[in-house]
JSON list of C-alpha atoms in Angstrom, two decimals:
[
{"chain": "S", "resi": 6, "resn": "UNK", "atom": "CA", "xyz": [9.64, -12.07, -8.43]},
{"chain": "S", "resi": 7, "resn": "UNK", "atom": "CA", "xyz": [9.44, -8.47, -7.21]},
{"chain": "S", "resi": 8, "resn": "UNK", "atom": "CA", "xyz": [8.33, -5.23, -8.78]},
{"chain": "S", "resi": 9, "resn": "UNK", "atom": "CA", "xyz": [10.32, -2.17, -7.80]},
{"chain": "S", "resi": 10, "resn": "UNK", "atom": "CA", "xyz": [9.37, 1.47, -8.22]},
{"chain": "S", "resi": 11, "resn": "UNK", "atom": "CA", "xyz": [11.57, 4.50, -7.74]},
{"chain": "S", "resi": 12, "resn": "UNK", "atom": "CA", "xyz": [10.76, 8.15, -7.20]},
{"chain": "S", "resi": 13, "resn": "UNK", "atom": "CA", "xyz": [11.61, 10.55, -8.72]},
{"chain": "S", "resi": 14, "resn": "UNK", "atom": "CA", "xyz": [12.31, 9.14, -12.17]},
{"chain": "S", "resi": 15, "resn": "UNK", "atom": "CA", "xyz": [14.48, 12.12, -12.96]},
{"chain": "S", "resi": 16, "resn": "UNK", "atom": "CA", "xyz": [15.51, 15.44, -11.46]},
{"chain": "S", "resi": 17, "resn": "UNK", "atom": "CA", "xyz": [17.66, 18.44, -12.21]},
{"chain": "S", "resi": 18, "resn": "UNK", "atom": "CA", "xyz": [19.28, 19.88, -9.10]},
{"chain": "S", "resi": 19, "resn": "UNK", "atom": "CA", "xyz": [21.52, 22.75, -8.17]},
{"chain": "S", "resi": 20, "resn": "UNK", "atom": "CA", "xyz": [25.02, 22.30, -6.86]},
{"chain": "S", "resi": 21, "resn": "UNK", "atom": "CA", "xyz": [25.17, 22.09, -3.05]},
{"chain": "S", "resi": 22, "resn": "UNK", "atom": "CA", "xyz": [21.65, 20.76, -2.57]},
{"chain": "S", "resi": 23, "resn": "UNK", "atom": "CA", "xyz": [20.54, 17.25, -1.60]},
{"chain": "S", "resi": 24, "resn": "UNK", "atom": "CA", "xyz": [18.11, 14.81, -3.21]},
{"chain": "S", "resi": 25, "resn": "UNK", "atom": "CA", "xyz": [16.40, 11.82, -1.62]},
{"chain": "S", "resi": 26, "resn": "UNK", "atom": "CA", "xyz": [15.46, 8.90, -3.87]},
{"chain": "S", "resi": 27, "resn": "UNK", "atom": "CA", "xyz": [12.79, 6.47, -2.76]},
{"chain": "S", "resi": 28, "resn": "UNK", "atom": "CA", "xyz": [12.63, 2.77, -3.60]},
{"chain": "S", "resi": 29, "resn": "UNK", "atom": "CA", "xyz": [9.50, 0.71, -2.97]},
{"chain": "S", "resi": 30, "resn": "UNK", "atom": "CA", "xyz": [9.22, -3.07, -3.43]},
{"chain": "S", "resi": 31, "resn": "UNK", "atom": "CA", "xyz": [5.88, -4.81, -3.82]},
{"chain": "S", "resi": 32, "resn": "UNK", "atom": "CA", "xyz": [6.87, -7.66, -1.50]},
{"chain": "S", "resi": 33, "resn": "UNK", "atom": "CA", "xyz": [9.15, -8.24, 1.46]},
{"chain": "S", "resi": 34, "resn": "UNK", "atom": "CA", "xyz": [12.73, -8.82, 0.36]},
{"chain": "S", "resi": 35, "resn": "UNK", "atom": "CA", "xyz": [15.87, -9.89, 2.13]},
{"chain": "S", "resi": 36, "resn": "UNK", "atom": "CA", "xyz": [18.40, -7.63, 0.49]},
{"chain": "S", "resi": 37, "resn": "UNK", "atom": "CA", "xyz": [18.19, -4.16, -1.05]},
{"chain": "S", "resi": 38, "resn": "UNK", "atom": "CA", "xyz": [21.01, -2.44, -2.92]},
{"chain": "S", "resi": 39, "resn": "UNK", "atom": "CA", "xyz": [21.82, 0.97, -4.36]},
{"chain": "S", "resi": 40, "resn": "UNK", "atom": "CA", "xyz": [23.92, 1.35, -7.51]},
{"chain": "S", "resi": 41, "resn": "UNK", "atom": "CA", "xyz": [25.26, 4.25, -9.53]},
{"chain": "S", "resi": 42, "resn": "UNK", "atom": "CA", "xyz": [25.56, 4.09, -13.30]},
{"chain": "S", "resi": 43, "resn": "UNK", "atom": "CA", "xyz": [27.38, 6.90, -15.04]},
{"chain": "S", "resi": 44, "resn": "UNK", "atom": "CA", "xyz": [26.53, 7.58, -18.68]},
{"chain": "S", "resi": 45, "resn": "UNK", "atom": "CA", "xyz": [27.60, 4.73, -20.93]},
{"chain": "S", "resi": 46, "resn": "UNK", "atom": "CA", "xyz": [29.17, 2.86, -18.01]},
{"chain": "S", "resi": 47, "resn": "UNK", "atom": "CA", "xyz": [28.49, -0.22, -15.95]},
{"chain": "S", "resi": 48, "resn": "UNK", "atom": "CA", "xyz": [26.88, -0.38, -12.52]},
{"chain": "S", "resi": 49, "resn": "UNK", "atom": "CA", "xyz": [28.87, 0.40, -9.40]},
{"chain": "S", "resi": 50, "resn": "UNK", "atom": "CA", "xyz": [27.51, -0.75, -6.06]},
{"chain": "S", "resi": 51, "resn": "UNK", "atom": "CA", "xyz": [27.18, 2.11, -3.59]},
{"chain": "S", "resi": 52, "resn": "UNK", "atom": "CA", "xyz": [25.89, 0.18, -0.59]},
{"chain": "S", "resi": 53, "resn": "UNK", "atom": "CA", "xyz": [23.74, -2.63, 0.72]},
{"chain": "S", "resi": 54, "resn": "UNK", "atom": "CA", "xyz": [20.74, -1.30, 2.63]},
{"chain": "S", "resi": 55, "resn": "UNK", "atom": "CA", "xyz": [20.27, -3.33, 5.80]},
{"chain": "S", "resi": 56, "resn": "UNK", "atom": "CA", "xyz": [16.91, -3.43, 7.55]},
{"chain": "S", "resi": 57, "resn": "UNK", "atom": "CA", "xyz": [17.23, -2.16, 11.10]},
{"chain": "S", "resi": 58, "resn": "UNK", "atom": "CA", "xyz": [20.93, -1.36, 10.96]},
{"chain": "S", "resi": 59, "resn": "UNK", "atom": "CA", "xyz": [23.41, 0.88, 9.18]},
{"chain": "S", "resi": 60, "resn": "UNK", "atom": "CA", "xyz": [24.03, 0.33, 5.49]},
{"chain": "S", "resi": 61, "resn": "UNK", "atom": "CA", "xyz": [27.18, -1.41, 4.32]},
{"chain": "S", "resi": 62, "resn": "UNK", "atom": "CA", "xyz": [29.13, 0.92, 2.03]},
{"chain": "S", "resi": 63, "resn": "UNK", "atom": "CA", "xyz": [31.53, -0.02, -0.74]},
{"chain": "S", "resi": 64, "resn": "UNK", "atom": "CA", "xyz": [34.98, 1.43, -1.03]},
{"chain": "S", "resi": 65, "resn": "UNK", "atom": "CA", "xyz": [34.81, 5.02, -2.22]},
{"chain": "S", "resi": 66, "resn": "UNK", "atom": "CA", "xyz": [31.33, 5.70, -0.86]},
{"chain": "S", "resi": 67, "resn": "UNK", "atom": "CA", "xyz": [30.65, 7.19, 2.58]},
{"chain": "S", "resi": 68, "resn": "UNK", "atom": "CA", "xyz": [27.60, 7.62, 4.74]},
{"chain": "S", "resi": 69, "resn": "UNK", "atom": "CA", "xyz": [27.92, 11.40, 4.96]},
{"chain": "S", "resi": 70, "resn": "UNK", "atom": "CA", "xyz": [27.63, 11.71, 1.19]},
{"chain": "S", "resi": 71, "resn": "UNK", "atom": "CA", "xyz": [25.12, 8.91, 0.58]},
{"chain": "S", "resi": 72, "resn": "UNK", "atom": "CA", "xyz": [23.00, 8.36, 3.70]},
{"chain": "S", "resi": 73, "resn": "UNK", "atom": "CA", "xyz": [20.66, 5.38, 3.32]},
{"chain": "S", "resi": 74, "resn": "UNK", "atom": "CA", "xyz": [17.61, 4.36, 5.27]},
{"chain": "S", "resi": 75, "resn": "UNK", "atom": "CA", "xyz": [15.74, 1.06, 5.30]},
{"chain": "S", "resi": 76, "resn": "UNK", "atom": "CA", "xyz": [12.95, 1.23, 7.85]},
{"chain": "S", "resi": 77, "resn": "UNK", "atom": "CA", "xyz": [11.28, -2.03, 6.78]},
{"chain": "S", "resi": 78, "resn": "UNK", "atom": "CA", "xyz": [11.54, -4.96, 4.36]},
{"chain": "S", "resi": 79, "resn": "UNK", "atom": "CA", "xyz": [9.89, -3.17, 1.41]},
{"chain": "S", "resi": 80, "resn": "UNK", "atom": "CA", "xyz": [11.27, 0.38, 1.42]},
{"chain": "S", "resi": 81, "resn": "UNK", "atom": "CA", "xyz": [14.59, 2.21, 1.26]},
{"chain": "S", "resi": 82, "resn": "UNK", "atom": "CA", "xyz": [15.85, 5.70, 0.53]},
{"chain": "S", "resi": 83, "resn": "UNK", "atom": "CA", "xyz": [19.16, 7.00, -0.78]},
{"chain": "S", "resi": 84, "resn": "UNK", "atom": "CA", "xyz": [20.12, 10.64, -0.28]},
{"chain": "S", "resi": 85, "resn": "UNK", "atom": "CA", "xyz": [22.75, 12.27, -2.46]},
{"chain": "S", "resi": 86, "resn": "UNK", "atom": "CA", "xyz": [24.09, 15.07, -0.28]},
{"chain": "S", "resi": 87, "resn": "UNK", "atom": "CA", "xyz": [25.84, 18.33, -1.12]},
{"chain": "S", "resi": 88, "resn": "UNK", "atom": "CA", "xyz": [25.66, 17.51, -4.81]},
{"chain": "S", "resi": 89, "resn": "UNK", "atom": "CA", "xyz": [28.20, 18.49, -7.43]},
{"chain": "S", "resi": 90, "resn": "UNK", "atom": "CA", "xyz": [28.08, 17.98, -11.22]},
{"chain": "S", "resi": 91, "resn": "UNK", "atom": "CA", "xyz": [30.16, 14.80, -10.74]},
{"chain": "S", "resi": 92, "resn": "UNK", "atom": "CA", "xyz": [27.12, 13.25, -9.04]},
{"chain": "S", "resi": 93, "resn": "UNK", "atom": "CA", "xyz": [25.16, 13.41, -12.29]},
{"chain": "S", "resi": 94, "resn": "UNK", "atom": "CA", "xyz": [24.30, 9.79, -12.95]},
{"chain": "S", "resi": 95, "resn": "UNK", "atom": "CA", "xyz": [21.56, 7.19, -12.93]},
{"chain": "S", "resi": 96, "resn": "UNK", "atom": "CA", "xyz": [20.87, 5.78, -9.48]},
{"chain": "S", "resi": 97, "resn": "UNK", "atom": "CA", "xyz": [19.35, 2.30, -9.39]},
{"chain": "S", "resi": 98, "resn": "UNK", "atom": "CA", "xyz": [17.72, 0.40, -6.58]},
{"chain": "S", "resi": 99, "resn": "UNK", "atom": "CA", "xyz": [17.59, -3.38, -6.60]},
{"chain": "S", "resi": 100, "resn": "UNK", "atom": "CA", "xyz": [16.30, -6.16, -4.39]},
{"chain": "S", "resi": 101, "resn": "UNK", "atom": "CA", "xyz": [17.04, -9.84, -3.93]},
{"chain": "S", "resi": 102, "resn": "UNK", "atom": "CA", "xyz": [14.63, -12.31, -2.40]},
{"chain": "S", "resi": 103, "resn": "UNK", "atom": "CA", "xyz": [17.33, -14.42, -0.80]},
{"chain": "S", "resi": 104, "resn": "UNK", "atom": "CA", "xyz": [21.00, -15.17, -1.11]},
{"chain": "S", "resi": 105, "resn": "UNK", "atom": "CA", "xyz": [22.57, -13.72, -4.21]},
{"chain": "S", "resi": 106, "resn": "UNK", "atom": "CA", "xyz": [20.35, -15.11, -6.85]},
{"chain": "S", "resi": 107, "resn": "UNK", "atom": "CA", "xyz": [18.70, -12.82, -9.33]},
{"chain": "S", "resi": 108, "resn": "UNK", "atom": "CA", "xyz": [18.24, -9.20, -8.44]},
{"chain": "S", "resi": 109, "resn": "UNK", "atom": "CA", "xyz": [15.22, -7.18, -9.46]},
{"chain": "S", "resi": 110, "resn": "UNK", "atom": "CA", "xyz": [15.89, -3.60, -10.50]},
{"chain": "S", "resi": 111, "resn": "UNK", "atom": "CA", "xyz": [13.90, -0.42, -10.35]},
{"chain": "S", "resi": 112, "resn": "UNK", "atom": "CA", "xyz": [13.67, 1.81, -13.43]},
{"chain": "S", "resi": 113, "resn": "UNK", "atom": "CA", "xyz": [16.33, 4.17, -12.09]},
{"chain": "S", "resi": 114, "resn": "UNK", "atom": "CA", "xyz": [16.51, 7.85, -11.19]},
{"chain": "S", "resi": 115, "resn": "UNK", "atom": "CA", "xyz": [18.31, 10.06, -13.70]},
{"chain": "S", "resi": 116, "resn": "UNK", "atom": "CA", "xyz": [20.00, 12.89, -11.79]},
{"chain": "S", "resi": 117, "resn": "UNK", "atom": "CA", "xyz": [21.52, 15.96, -13.39]},
{"chain": "S", "resi": 118, "resn": "UNK", "atom": "CA", "xyz": [23.42, 18.41, -11.20]},
{"chain": "S", "resi": 119, "resn": "UNK", "atom": "CA", "xyz": [24.03, 21.89, -12.57]},
{"chain": "X", "resi": 12, "resn": "UNK", "atom": "CA", "xyz": [38.23, -2.84, -9.91]},
{"chain": "X", "resi": 13, "resn": "UNK", "atom": "CA", "xyz": [35.37, -4.42, -11.81]},
{"chain": "X", "resi": 14, "resn": "UNK", "atom": "CA", "xyz": [35.28, -8.17, -11.60]},
{"chain": "X", "resi": 15, "resn": "UNK", "atom": "CA", "xyz": [33.91, -8.80, -15.07]},
{"chain": "X", "resi": 16, "resn": "UNK", "atom": "CA", "xyz": [35.40, -7.83, -18.37]},
{"chain": "X", "resi": 17, "resn": "UNK", "atom": "CA", "xyz": [33.15, -8.17, -21.39]},
{"chain": "X", "resi": 18, "resn": "UNK", "atom": "CA", "xyz": [33.84, -8.25, -25.07]},
{"chain": "X", "resi": 19, "resn": "UNK", "atom": "CA", "xyz": [33.08, -6.96, -27.46]},
{"chain": "X", "resi": 20, "resn": "UNK", "atom": "CA", "xyz": [32.17, -3.56, -26.04]},
{"chain": "X", "resi": 21, "resn": "UNK", "atom": "CA", "xyz": [29.83, -3.05, -28.97]},
{"chain": "X", "resi": 22, "resn": "UNK", "atom": "CA", "xyz": [28.32, -5.45, -31.49]},
{"chain": "X", "resi": 23, "resn": "UNK", "atom": "CA", "xyz": [26.17, -4.66, -34.52]},
{"chain": "X", "resi": 24, "resn": "UNK", "atom": "CA", "xyz": [24.56, -7.47, -36.53]},
{"chain": "X", "resi": 25, "resn": "UNK", "atom": "CA", "xyz": [21.68, -8.06, -38.93]},
{"chain": "X", "resi": 26, "resn": "UNK", "atom": "CA", "xyz": [18.33, -9.29, -37.73]},
{"chain": "X", "resi": 27, "resn": "UNK", "atom": "CA", "xyz": [18.21, -13.06, -37.79]},
{"chain": "X", "resi": 28, "resn": "UNK", "atom": "CA", "xyz": [21.91, -13.54, -37.11]},
{"chain": "X", "resi": 29, "resn": "UNK", "atom": "CA", "xyz": [23.29, -14.92, -33.87]},
{"chain": "X", "resi": 30, "resn": "UNK", "atom": "CA", "xyz": [24.99, -12.66, -31.31]},
{"chain": "X", "resi": 31, "resn": "UNK", "atom": "CA", "xyz": [27.71, -13.86, -28.96]},
{"chain": "X", "resi": 32, "resn": "UNK", "atom": "CA", "xyz": [29.01, -11.89, -26.00]},
{"chain": "X", "resi": 33, "resn": "UNK", "atom": "CA", "xyz": [31.80, -12.94, -23.68]},
{"chain": "X", "resi": 34, "resn": "UNK", "atom": "CA", "xyz": [32.57, -12.26, -20.04]},
{"chain": "X", "resi": 35, "resn": "UNK", "atom": "CA", "xyz": [35.72, -12.97, -18.07]},
{"chain": "X", "resi": 36, "resn": "UNK", "atom": "CA", "xyz": [36.21, -12.70, -14.33]},
{"chain": "X", "resi": 37, "resn": "UNK", "atom": "CA", "xyz": [39.03, -12.98, -11.84]},
{"chain": "X", "resi": 38, "resn": "UNK", "atom": "CA", "xyz": [38.06, -14.86, -8.68]},
{"chain": "X", "resi": 39, "resn": "UNK", "atom": "CA", "xyz": [36.05, -17.92, -7.68]},
{"chain": "X", "resi": 40, "resn": "UNK", "atom": "CA", "xyz": [32.31, -17.42, -7.94]},
{"chain": "X", "resi": 41, "resn": "UNK", "atom": "CA", "xyz": [29.08, -18.94, -6.67]},
{"chain": "X", "resi": 42, "resn": "UNK", "atom": "CA", "xyz": [27.18, -18.07, -9.83]},
{"chain": "X", "resi": 43, "resn": "UNK", "atom": "CA", "xyz": [27.22, -15.83, -12.88]},
{"chain": "X", "resi": 44, "resn": "UNK", "atom": "CA", "xyz": [24.22, -13.92, -14.19]},
{"chain": "X", "resi": 45, "resn": "UNK", "atom": "CA", "xyz": [23.36, -12.04, -17.36]},
{"chain": "X", "resi": 46, "resn": "UNK", "atom": "CA", "xyz": [21.18, -8.93, -17.43]},
{"chain": "X", "resi": 47, "resn": "UNK", "atom": "CA", "xyz": [19.74, -6.77, -20.21]},
{"chain": "X", "resi": 48, "resn": "UNK", "atom": "CA", "xyz": [19.29, -3.02, -20.04]},
{"chain": "X", "resi": 49, "resn": "UNK", "atom": "CA", "xyz": [17.27, -1.13, -22.58]},
{"chain": "X", "resi": 50, "resn": "UNK", "atom": "CA", "xyz": [18.34, 2.46, -23.08]},
{"chain": "X", "resi": 51, "resn": "UNK", "atom": "CA", "xyz": [17.73, 4.55, -19.99]},
{"chain": "X", "resi": 52, "resn": "UNK", "atom": "CA", "xyz": [15.86, 1.80, -18.14]},
{"chain": "X", "resi": 53, "resn": "UNK", "atom": "CA", "xyz": [16.44, -0.61, -15.29]},
{"chain": "X", "resi": 54, "resn": "UNK", "atom": "CA", "xyz": [18.08, -3.99, -15.69]},
{"chain": "X", "resi": 55, "resn": "UNK", "atom": "CA", "xyz": [16.18, -7.18, -16.44]},
{"chain": "X", "resi": 56, "resn": "UNK", "atom": "CA", "xyz": [17.51, -10.53, -15.26]},
{"chain": "X", "resi": 57, "resn": "UNK", "atom": "CA", "xyz": [17.98, -12.98, -18.14]},
{"chain": "X", "resi": 58, "resn": "UNK", "atom": "CA", "xyz": [19.62, -16.10, -16.80]},
{"chain": "X", "resi": 59, "resn": "UNK", "atom": "CA", "xyz": [21.70, -17.44, -13.90]},
{"chain": "X", "resi": 60, "resn": "UNK", "atom": "CA", "xyz": [24.26, -20.22, -14.19]},
{"chain": "X", "resi": 61, "resn": "UNK", "atom": "CA", "xyz": [25.75, -21.79, -11.09]},
{"chain": "X", "resi": 62, "resn": "UNK", "atom": "CA", "xyz": [29.44, -22.56, -10.72]},
{"chain": "X", "resi": 63, "resn": "UNK", "atom": "CA", "xyz": [28.82, -26.32, -11.04]},
{"chain": "X", "resi": 64, "resn": "UNK", "atom": "CA", "xyz": [26.90, -25.90, -14.31]},
{"chain": "X", "resi": 65, "resn": "UNK", "atom": "CA", "xyz": [28.50, -25.71, -17.74]},
{"chain": "X", "resi": 66, "resn": "UNK", "atom": "CA", "xyz": [25.61, -24.74, -20.00]},
{"chain": "X", "resi": 67, "resn": "UNK", "atom": "CA", "xyz": [22.10, -23.39, -19.64]},
{"chain": "X", "resi": 68, "resn": "UNK", "atom": "CA", "xyz": [19.32, -22.55, -22.07]},
{"chain": "X", "resi": 69, "resn": "UNK", "atom": "CA", "xyz": [16.36, -20.21, -21.86]},
{"chain": "X", "resi": 70, "resn": "UNK", "atom": "CA", "xyz": [14.36, -19.69, -25.04]},
{"chain": "X", "resi": 71, "resn": "UNK", "atom": "CA", "xyz": [16.74, -18.14, -27.59]},
{"chain": "X", "resi": 72, "resn": "UNK", "atom": "CA", "xyz": [19.45, -17.67, -24.97]},
{"chain": "X", "resi": 73, "resn": "UNK", "atom": "CA", "xyz": [22.32, -20.04, -24.37]},
{"chain": "X", "resi": 74, "resn": "UNK", "atom": "CA", "xyz": [24.87, -19.43, -21.64]},
{"chain": "X", "resi": 75, "resn": "UNK", "atom": "CA", "xyz": [28.08, -21.34, -21.08]},
{"chain": "X", "resi": 76, "resn": "UNK", "atom": "CA", "xyz": [30.43, -21.20, -18.12]},
{"chain": "X", "resi": 77, "resn": "UNK", "atom": "CA", "xyz": [34.04, -22.37, -18.01]},
{"chain": "X", "resi": 78, "resn": "UNK", "atom": "CA", "xyz": [35.28, -22.01, -14.45]},
{"chain": "X", "resi": 79, "resn": "UNK", "atom": "CA", "xyz": [38.77, -23.23, -15.39]},
{"chain": "X", "resi": 80, "resn": "UNK", "atom": "CA", "xyz": [39.11, -20.27, -17.76]},
{"chain": "X", "resi": 81, "resn": "UNK", "atom": "CA", "xyz": [36.96, -17.99, -15.59]},
{"chain": "X", "resi": 82, "resn": "UNK", "atom": "CA", "xyz": [34.81, -17.07, -18.55]},
{"chain": "X", "resi": 83, "resn": "UNK", "atom": "CA", "xyz": [31.23, -17.17, -19.75]},
{"chain": "X", "resi": 84, "resn": "UNK", "atom": "CA", "xyz": [29.46, -16.53, -23.01]},
{"chain": "X", "resi": 85, "resn": "UNK", "atom": "CA", "xyz": [25.93, -15.48, -23.87]},
{"chain": "X", "resi": 86, "resn": "UNK", "atom": "CA", "xyz": [24.54, -16.52, -27.24]},
{"chain": "X", "resi": 87, "resn": "UNK", "atom": "CA", "xyz": [21.34, -14.99, -28.59]},
{"chain": "X", "resi": 88, "resn": "UNK", "atom": "CA", "xyz": [20.05, -16.96, -31.56]},
{"chain": "X", "resi": 89, "resn": "UNK", "atom": "CA", "xyz": [17.88, -15.64, -34.38]},
{"chain": "X", "resi": 90, "resn": "UNK", "atom": "CA", "xyz": [18.24, -12.05, -33.18]},
{"chain": "X", "resi": 91, "resn": "UNK", "atom": "CA", "xyz": [15.38, -9.56, -33.39]},
{"chain": "X", "resi": 92, "resn": "UNK", "atom": "CA", "xyz": [15.31, -5.77, -33.43]},
{"chain": "X", "resi": 93, "resn": "UNK", "atom": "CA", "xyz": [13.85, -5.90, -29.90]},
{"chain": "X", "resi": 94, "resn": "UNK", "atom": "CA", "xyz": [17.08, -7.52, -28.68]},
{"chain": "X", "resi": 95, "resn": "UNK", "atom": "CA", "xyz": [18.85, -4.17, -29.15]},
{"chain": "X", "resi": 96, "resn": "UNK", "atom": "CA", "xyz": [20.11, -3.32, -25.65]},
{"chain": "X", "resi": 97, "resn": "UNK", "atom": "CA", "xyz": [23.15, -3.41, -23.40]},
{"chain": "X", "resi": 98, "resn": "UNK", "atom": "CA", "xyz": [23.99, -6.79, -21.87]},
{"chain": "X", "resi": 99, "resn": "UNK", "atom": "CA", "xyz": [25.86, -7.15, -18.59]},
{"chain": "X", "resi": 100, "resn": "UNK", "atom": "CA", "xyz": [27.35, -10.15, -16.88]},
{"chain": "X", "resi": 101, "resn": "UNK", "atom": "CA", "xyz": [27.39, -10.12, -13.09]},
{"chain": "X", "resi": 102, "resn": "UNK", "atom": "CA", "xyz": [29.29, -12.44, -10.80]},
{"chain": "X", "resi": 103, "resn": "UNK", "atom": "CA", "xyz": [28.55, -13.49, -7.27]},
{"chain": "X", "resi": 104, "resn": "UNK", "atom": "CA", "xyz": [32.11, -13.87, -5.94]},
{"chain": "X", "resi": 105, "resn": "UNK", "atom": "CA", "xyz": [32.56, -16.33, -3.11]},
{"chain": "X", "resi": 106, "resn": "UNK", "atom": "CA", "xyz": [32.57, -14.51, 0.20]},
{"chain": "X", "resi": 107, "resn": "UNK", "atom": "CA", "xyz": [31.88, -11.12, -1.34]},
{"chain": "X", "resi": 108, "resn": "UNK", "atom": "CA", "xyz": [28.19, -10.79, -0.40]},
{"chain": "X", "resi": 109, "resn": "UNK", "atom": "CA", "xyz": [27.38, -8.75, -3.51]},
{"chain": "X", "resi": 110, "resn": "UNK", "atom": "CA", "xyz": [27.12, -8.84, -7.29]},
{"chain": "X", "resi": 111, "resn": "UNK", "atom": "CA", "xyz": [29.89, -7.34, -9.39]},
{"chain": "X", "resi": 112, "resn": "UNK", "atom": "CA", "xyz": [28.95, -6.19, -12.87]},
{"chain": "X", "resi": 113, "resn": "UNK", "atom": "CA", "xyz": [31.01, -6.28, -16.03]},
{"chain": "X", "resi": 114, "resn": "UNK", "atom": "CA", "xyz": [31.43, -3.33, -18.37]},
{"chain": "X", "resi": 115, "resn": "UNK", "atom": "CA", "xyz": [28.68, -4.50, -20.69]},
{"chain": "X", "resi": 116, "resn": "UNK", "atom": "CA", "xyz": [28.23, -5.12, -24.39]},
{"chain": "X", "resi": 117, "resn": "UNK", "atom": "CA", "xyz": [26.10, -2.75, -26.41]},
{"chain": "X", "resi": 118, "resn": "UNK", "atom": "CA", "xyz": [24.20, -4.85, -28.96]},
{"chain": "X", "resi": 119, "resn": "UNK", "atom": "CA", "xyz": [22.50, -3.33, -31.99]},
{"chain": "X", "resi": 120, "resn": "UNK", "atom": "CA", "xyz": [20.28, -5.44, -34.23]},
{"chain": "X", "resi": 121, "resn": "UNK", "atom": "CA", "xyz": [19.79, -3.90, -37.66]},
{"chain": "X", "resi": 122, "resn": "UNK", "atom": "CA", "xyz": [16.50, -4.63, -39.45]}
]
């Protein structure tokens, strides 16, 4: 298994600013993912964070808005850029040890944009 | 669009009763997983069933998978107040290299 921590746990930000969310895993993992969960909704995959190469983005999400880094096998960051109130959501990091078996999730970052 | 459709969207039962949630999907999958999310928290993996399996048990959980109907069900027996949470199915579509989550069922167990 893997234990995942995220920072910050929550933040309130002003429109037009950017926020970087950190995700730390307690062991080396093959795959890391970033999801968005709007209030009362399901999870939507933003991108797969690839170690040593550019992230793979899902339809509707672009690198300029959601730049992602993954410098090693235990750490990744997601930046929400030029925020608007529509970006208010919970952002979740997850990791998989191999293949697409179970994913382990962080506690999430609750973002409110004013 | 989302791969998984779940029903019901919300379910409220008395403690001790059984709770059944259903999930349908659209394409061929490698496996199907169920997760639980307590309010405002991260997701916890409950159980994974592979496409060549029909039924799986884990404690008070029973999952079935019917690939011909592209559907799965999660049964929680002898429910407890602590089972109150949202439950999501997630599929691992063949060739998709990702998990796709259903809309979720919000389960409330009344004491």
